[in-house]
Amino acid sequence: MSALYQSGFHGSFESQKETLINILLKNKSMHEVFETAEKHLKDYYVGAGFIFQTVWNYLSGFPLDYGIGDVDIVYFDREDLSIETEKELESQISETLKHLPFKIDVKNEARVHLWYEKKFGYPIAPYQSMEDAIDTWPTTASSIGVKKKEAGYEVYAPFGLEDLVEMVVRPNKTLITKEIYESKAVKWKNKWPKLTVIPWDV
């Protein structure tokens, strides 16, 4: 029986999203992160490692905080592209969550194109939304954003949830390079041995 069924991730996408949220909220740190992000940002997503690695830990039987280095919180404000505002928001959220064992990383996705080339060696076009940015994140399983709404939680997962739950690392070649992908895949495989890594060239 696949992990998809063992973990309760079968059924419709709406049902799968509900199961995802139930797993995420088993991580006590998750509640605080959502509440703090909601307090400081008009709109946001909590994404990347804090989401998919919590699920991998749950499926692997590891402590839910195992292997998580930072919490990625993204927002989108093209009216204020200053790094000062971005850093101030990061500082405020980090101060509130300073008791958690993670680094807090807050990024305005509207300004990523301003620094991307210097960091990664090639330019990118400006993102048009948070969802536009998530569409380019390095793997199918990591391209997930979650935010708290009045009526519950909203999940944005452009590639679905199957690879996440099956613990499959598959490249999303929209933006990253082979070298970046392979570096991440090796690092993750060392921490979560049950992962199945799909080669870049497949």
Tab-separated table of C-alpha atoms in Angstrom:
chain	number	residue	atom	x	y	z
A	1	MET	CA	0.000	0.000	0.000
A	2	SER	CA	1.396	3.399	-0.969
A	3	ALA	CA	2.200	6.181	1.454
A	4	LEU	CA	-0.619	8.111	-0.190
A	5	TYR	CA	-3.140	5.740	1.383
A	6	GLN	CA	-1.263	4.891	4.549
A	7	SER	CA	-1.100	8.565	5.484
A	8	GLY	CA	-4.728	9.303	4.649
A	9	PHE	CA	-3.927	11.385	1.560
A	10	HIS	CA	-6.376	9.596	-0.729
A	11	GLY	CA	-9.565	11.030	-2.160
A	12	SER	CA	-10.139	14.426	-3.725
A	13	PHE	CA	-7.617	17.234	-3.664
A	14	GLU	CA	-9.761	18.995	-1.055
A	15	SER	CA	-9.608	15.887	1.118
A	16	GLN	CA	-5.842	15.662	0.634
A	17	LYS	CA	-5.445	19.311	1.661
A	18	GLU	CA	-7.438	18.665	4.830
A	19	THR	CA	-5.143	15.756	5.692
A	20	LEU	CA	-2.108	17.961	5.007
A	21	ILE	CA	-3.345	20.625	7.427
A	22	ASN	CA	-4.085	18.012	10.096
A	23	ILE	CA	-0.501	16.746	9.834
A	24	LEU	CA	1.022	20.228	9.845
A	25	LEU	CA	-0.878	21.265	12.951
A	26	LYS	CA	0.565	18.321	14.853
A	27	ASN	CA	3.740	20.415	14.806
A	28	LYS	CA	3.100	22.772	17.721
A	29	SER	CA	5.409	25.384	16.240
A	30	MET	CA	3.145	25.599	13.193
A	31	HIS	CA	0.286	27.243	15.107
A	32	GLU	CA	2.528	30.048	16.328
A	33	VAL	CA	4.058	30.652	12.919
A	34	PHE	CA	0.670	31.033	11.223
A	35	GLU	CA	-0.698	33.304	13.946
A	36	THR	CA	2.384	35.525	13.891
A	37	ALA	CA	2.488	35.782	10.095
A	38	GLU	CA	-1.211	36.642	10.048
A	39	LYS	CA	-0.634	39.398	12.603
A	40	HIS	CA	2.194	41.103	10.703
A	41	LEU	CA	1.288	40.537	7.035
A	42	LYS	CA	-1.856	41.340	5.054
A	43	ASP	CA	-1.343	38.288	2.890
A	44	TYR	CA	1.319	35.608	3.022
A	45	TYR	CA	2.223	31.963	2.603
A	46	VAL	CA	4.267	29.772	4.896
A	47	GLY	CA	6.125	27.515	2.515
A	48	ALA	CA	9.059	25.378	1.518
A	49	GLY	CA	10.938	23.317	4.118
A	50	PHE	CA	8.785	24.057	7.136
A	51	ILE	CA	5.837	22.553	5.259
A	52	PHE	CA	7.245	19.642	3.273
A	53	GLN	CA	9.822	18.590	5.859
A	54	THR	CA	7.173	18.455	8.591
A	55	VAL	CA	5.258	16.028	6.368
A	56	TRP	CA	8.383	13.977	5.627
A	57	ASN	CA	9.081	13.785	9.360
A	58	TYR	CA	5.541	12.607	10.043
A	59	LEU	CA	5.778	9.925	7.357
A	60	SER	CA	9.236	8.853	8.561
A	61	GLY	CA	8.288	8.649	12.226
A	62	PHE	CA	10.765	11.410	13.117
A	63	PRO	CA	10.195	14.300	15.548
A	64	LEU	CA	8.218	16.858	13.563
A	65	ASP	CA	10.896	19.553	13.940
A	66	TYR	CA	13.737	17.257	12.819
A	67	GLY	CA	15.994	18.615	10.069
A	68	ILE	CA	14.133	21.898	9.652
A	69	GLY	CA	16.613	24.753	9.416
A	70	ASP	CA	14.337	27.708	8.824
A	71	VAL	CA	10.788	28.914	8.361
A	72	ASP	CA	10.075	30.535	4.998
A	73	ILE	CA	7.340	33.167	5.002
A	74	VAL	CA	6.613	34.995	1.749
A	75	TYR	CA	4.477	37.998	0.930
A	76	PHE	CA	3.965	40.200	-2.123
A	77	ASP	CA	4.186	43.994	-2.116
A	78	ARG	CA	5.243	45.630	-5.371
A	79	GLU	CA	4.483	49.070	-3.899
A	80	ASP	CA	7.356	48.766	-1.428
A	81	LEU	CA	10.392	46.970	-2.815
A	82	SER	CA	12.773	48.227	-0.150
A	83	ILE	CA	14.961	45.717	1.615
A	84	GLU	CA	14.523	47.824	4.757
A	85	THR	CA	10.812	47.029	4.985
A	86	GLU	CA	11.442	43.362	4.275
A	87	LYS	CA	14.089	43.172	6.994
A	88	GLU	CA	11.910	45.067	9.480
A	89	LEU	CA	9.073	42.584	8.986
A	90	GLU	CA	11.519	39.712	9.354
A	91	SER	CA	12.869	41.261	12.548
A	92	GLN	CA	9.405	41.722	14.041
A	93	ILE	CA	8.311	38.179	13.251
A	94	SER	CA	11.646	36.732	14.395
A	95	GLU	CA	11.365	38.548	17.718
A	96	THR	CA	7.914	37.091	18.358
A	97	LEU	CA	9.106	33.595	17.442
A	98	LYS	CA	12.594	33.782	18.953
A	99	HIS	CA	11.855	30.853	21.281
A	100	LEU	CA	11.431	28.506	18.304
A	101	PRO	CA	14.466	26.475	17.143
A	102	PHE	CA	14.375	27.858	13.588
A	103	LYS	CA	15.680	30.839	11.686
A	104	ILE	CA	12.837	32.977	10.333
A	105	ASP	CA	13.198	33.978	6.676
A	106	VAL	CA	10.718	36.577	5.379
A	107	LYS	CA	10.827	37.495	1.693
A	108	ASN	CA	8.870	39.918	-0.468
A	109	GLU	CA	8.489	37.920	-3.674
A	110	ALA	CA	7.920	41.160	-5.603
A	111	ARG	CA	11.603	42.067	-5.139
A	112	VAL	CA	13.309	38.695	-5.688
A	113	HIS	CA	14.388	39.684	-9.204
A	114	LEU	CA	16.449	42.512	-7.699
A	115	TRP	CA	18.898	40.152	-5.977
A	116	TYR	CA	18.480	36.797	-7.717
A	117	GLU	CA	21.189	37.226	-10.360
A	118	LYS	CA	23.811	38.255	-7.811
A	119	LYS	CA	23.077	35.182	-5.698
A	120	PHE	CA	22.501	32.547	-8.377
A	121	GLY	CA	24.308	33.885	-11.427
A	122	TYR	CA	21.425	34.505	-13.816
A	123	PRO	CA	18.546	37.008	-13.962
A	124	ILE	CA	14.834	36.315	-13.642
A	125	ALA	CA	11.752	38.306	-14.568
A	126	PRO	CA	9.786	39.950	-11.744
A	127	TYR	CA	7.191	37.717	-10.162
A	128	GLN	CA	3.586	38.840	-10.550
A	129	SER	CA	2.241	37.231	-7.384
A	130	MET	CA	3.161	34.908	-4.540
A	131	GLU	CA	1.682	32.039	-6.515
A	132	ASP	CA	3.841	32.962	-9.503
A	133	ALA	CA	6.886	32.579	-7.250
A	134	ILE	CA	5.793	29.273	-5.717
A	135	ASP	CA	5.350	27.906	-9.245
A	136	THR	CA	9.149	28.150	-9.651
A	137	TRP	CA	10.296	26.611	-6.368
A	138	PRO	CA	12.928	23.860	-6.794
A	139	THR	CA	10.877	20.650	-6.586
A	140	THR	CA	7.305	19.532	-7.027
A	141	ALA	CA	7.067	18.539	-3.359
A	142	SER	CA	8.475	21.842	-2.113
A	143	SER	CA	6.233	24.023	-4.283
A	144	ILE	CA	3.594	24.394	-1.602
A	145	GLY	CA	2.321	27.404	0.309
A	146	VAL	CA	-0.108	27.396	3.225
A	147	LYS	CA	-1.822	30.323	4.921
A	148	LYS	CA	-4.398	30.734	7.645
A	149	LYS	CA	-7.716	32.302	6.694
A	150	GLU	CA	-10.773	33.180	8.765
A	151	ALA	CA	-12.568	30.104	7.493
A	152	GLY	CA	-9.608	27.765	7.921
A	153	TYR	CA	-6.445	27.180	5.915
A	154	GLU	CA	-5.683	27.727	2.248
A	155	VAL	CA	-3.211	25.532	0.379
A	156	TYR	CA	-1.532	26.431	-2.897
A	157	ALA	CA	0.082	23.378	-4.498
A	158	PRO	CA	0.543	23.799	-8.273
A	159	PHE	CA	1.934	20.271	-8.692
A	160	GLY	CA	-0.496	18.576	-6.328
A	161	LEU	CA	0.418	16.681	-3.169
A	162	GLU	CA	1.226	13.211	-4.487
A	163	ASP	CA	5.014	13.633	-4.693
A	164	LEU	CA	5.053	15.157	-1.218
A	165	VAL	CA	3.215	12.245	0.342
A	166	GLU	CA	5.036	9.583	-1.639
A	167	MET	CA	8.307	11.210	-0.483
A	168	VAL	CA	9.411	11.743	-4.075
A	169	VAL	CA	11.949	14.467	-4.864
A	170	ARG	CA	11.299	15.544	-8.447
A	171	PRO	CA	12.836	18.625	-10.082
A	172	ASN	CA	10.736	21.595	-11.056
A	173	LYS	CA	12.883	22.828	-13.937
A	174	THR	CA	11.059	26.132	-14.350
A	175	LEU	CA	13.879	28.093	-12.757
A	176	ILE	CA	16.569	26.132	-10.921
A	177	THR	CA	19.686	24.578	-12.386
A	178	LYS	CA	20.728	20.941	-12.333
A	179	GLU	CA	23.495	21.769	-9.848
A	180	ILE	CA	21.121	23.430	-7.367
A	181	TYR	CA	18.655	20.562	-7.630
A	182	GLU	CA	21.240	17.838	-7.150
A	183	SER	CA	22.774	19.631	-4.170
A	184	LYS	CA	19.402	19.878	-2.452
A	185	ALA	CA	18.493	16.287	-3.301
A	186	VAL	CA	21.698	14.876	-1.786
A	187	LYS	CA	21.272	16.930	1.382
A	188	TRP	CA	17.652	15.850	1.811
A	189	LYS	CA	18.341	12.178	1.059
A	190	ASN	CA	20.953	12.122	3.821
A	191	LYS	CA	18.405	13.412	6.333
A	192	TRP	CA	15.367	11.473	5.080
A	193	PRO	CA	16.613	8.101	3.729
A	194	LYS	CA	13.131	7.014	2.610
A	195	LEU	CA	13.088	9.675	-0.089
A	196	THR	CA	13.040	8.627	-3.732
A	197	VAL	CA	15.108	11.071	-5.772
A	198	ILE	CA	14.223	11.432	-9.449
A	199	PRO	CA	17.364	12.211	-11.494
A	200	TRP	CA	17.422	15.584	-13.223
A	201	ASP	CA	17.804	14.068	-16.692
A	202	VAL	CA	14.881	11.639	-16.461
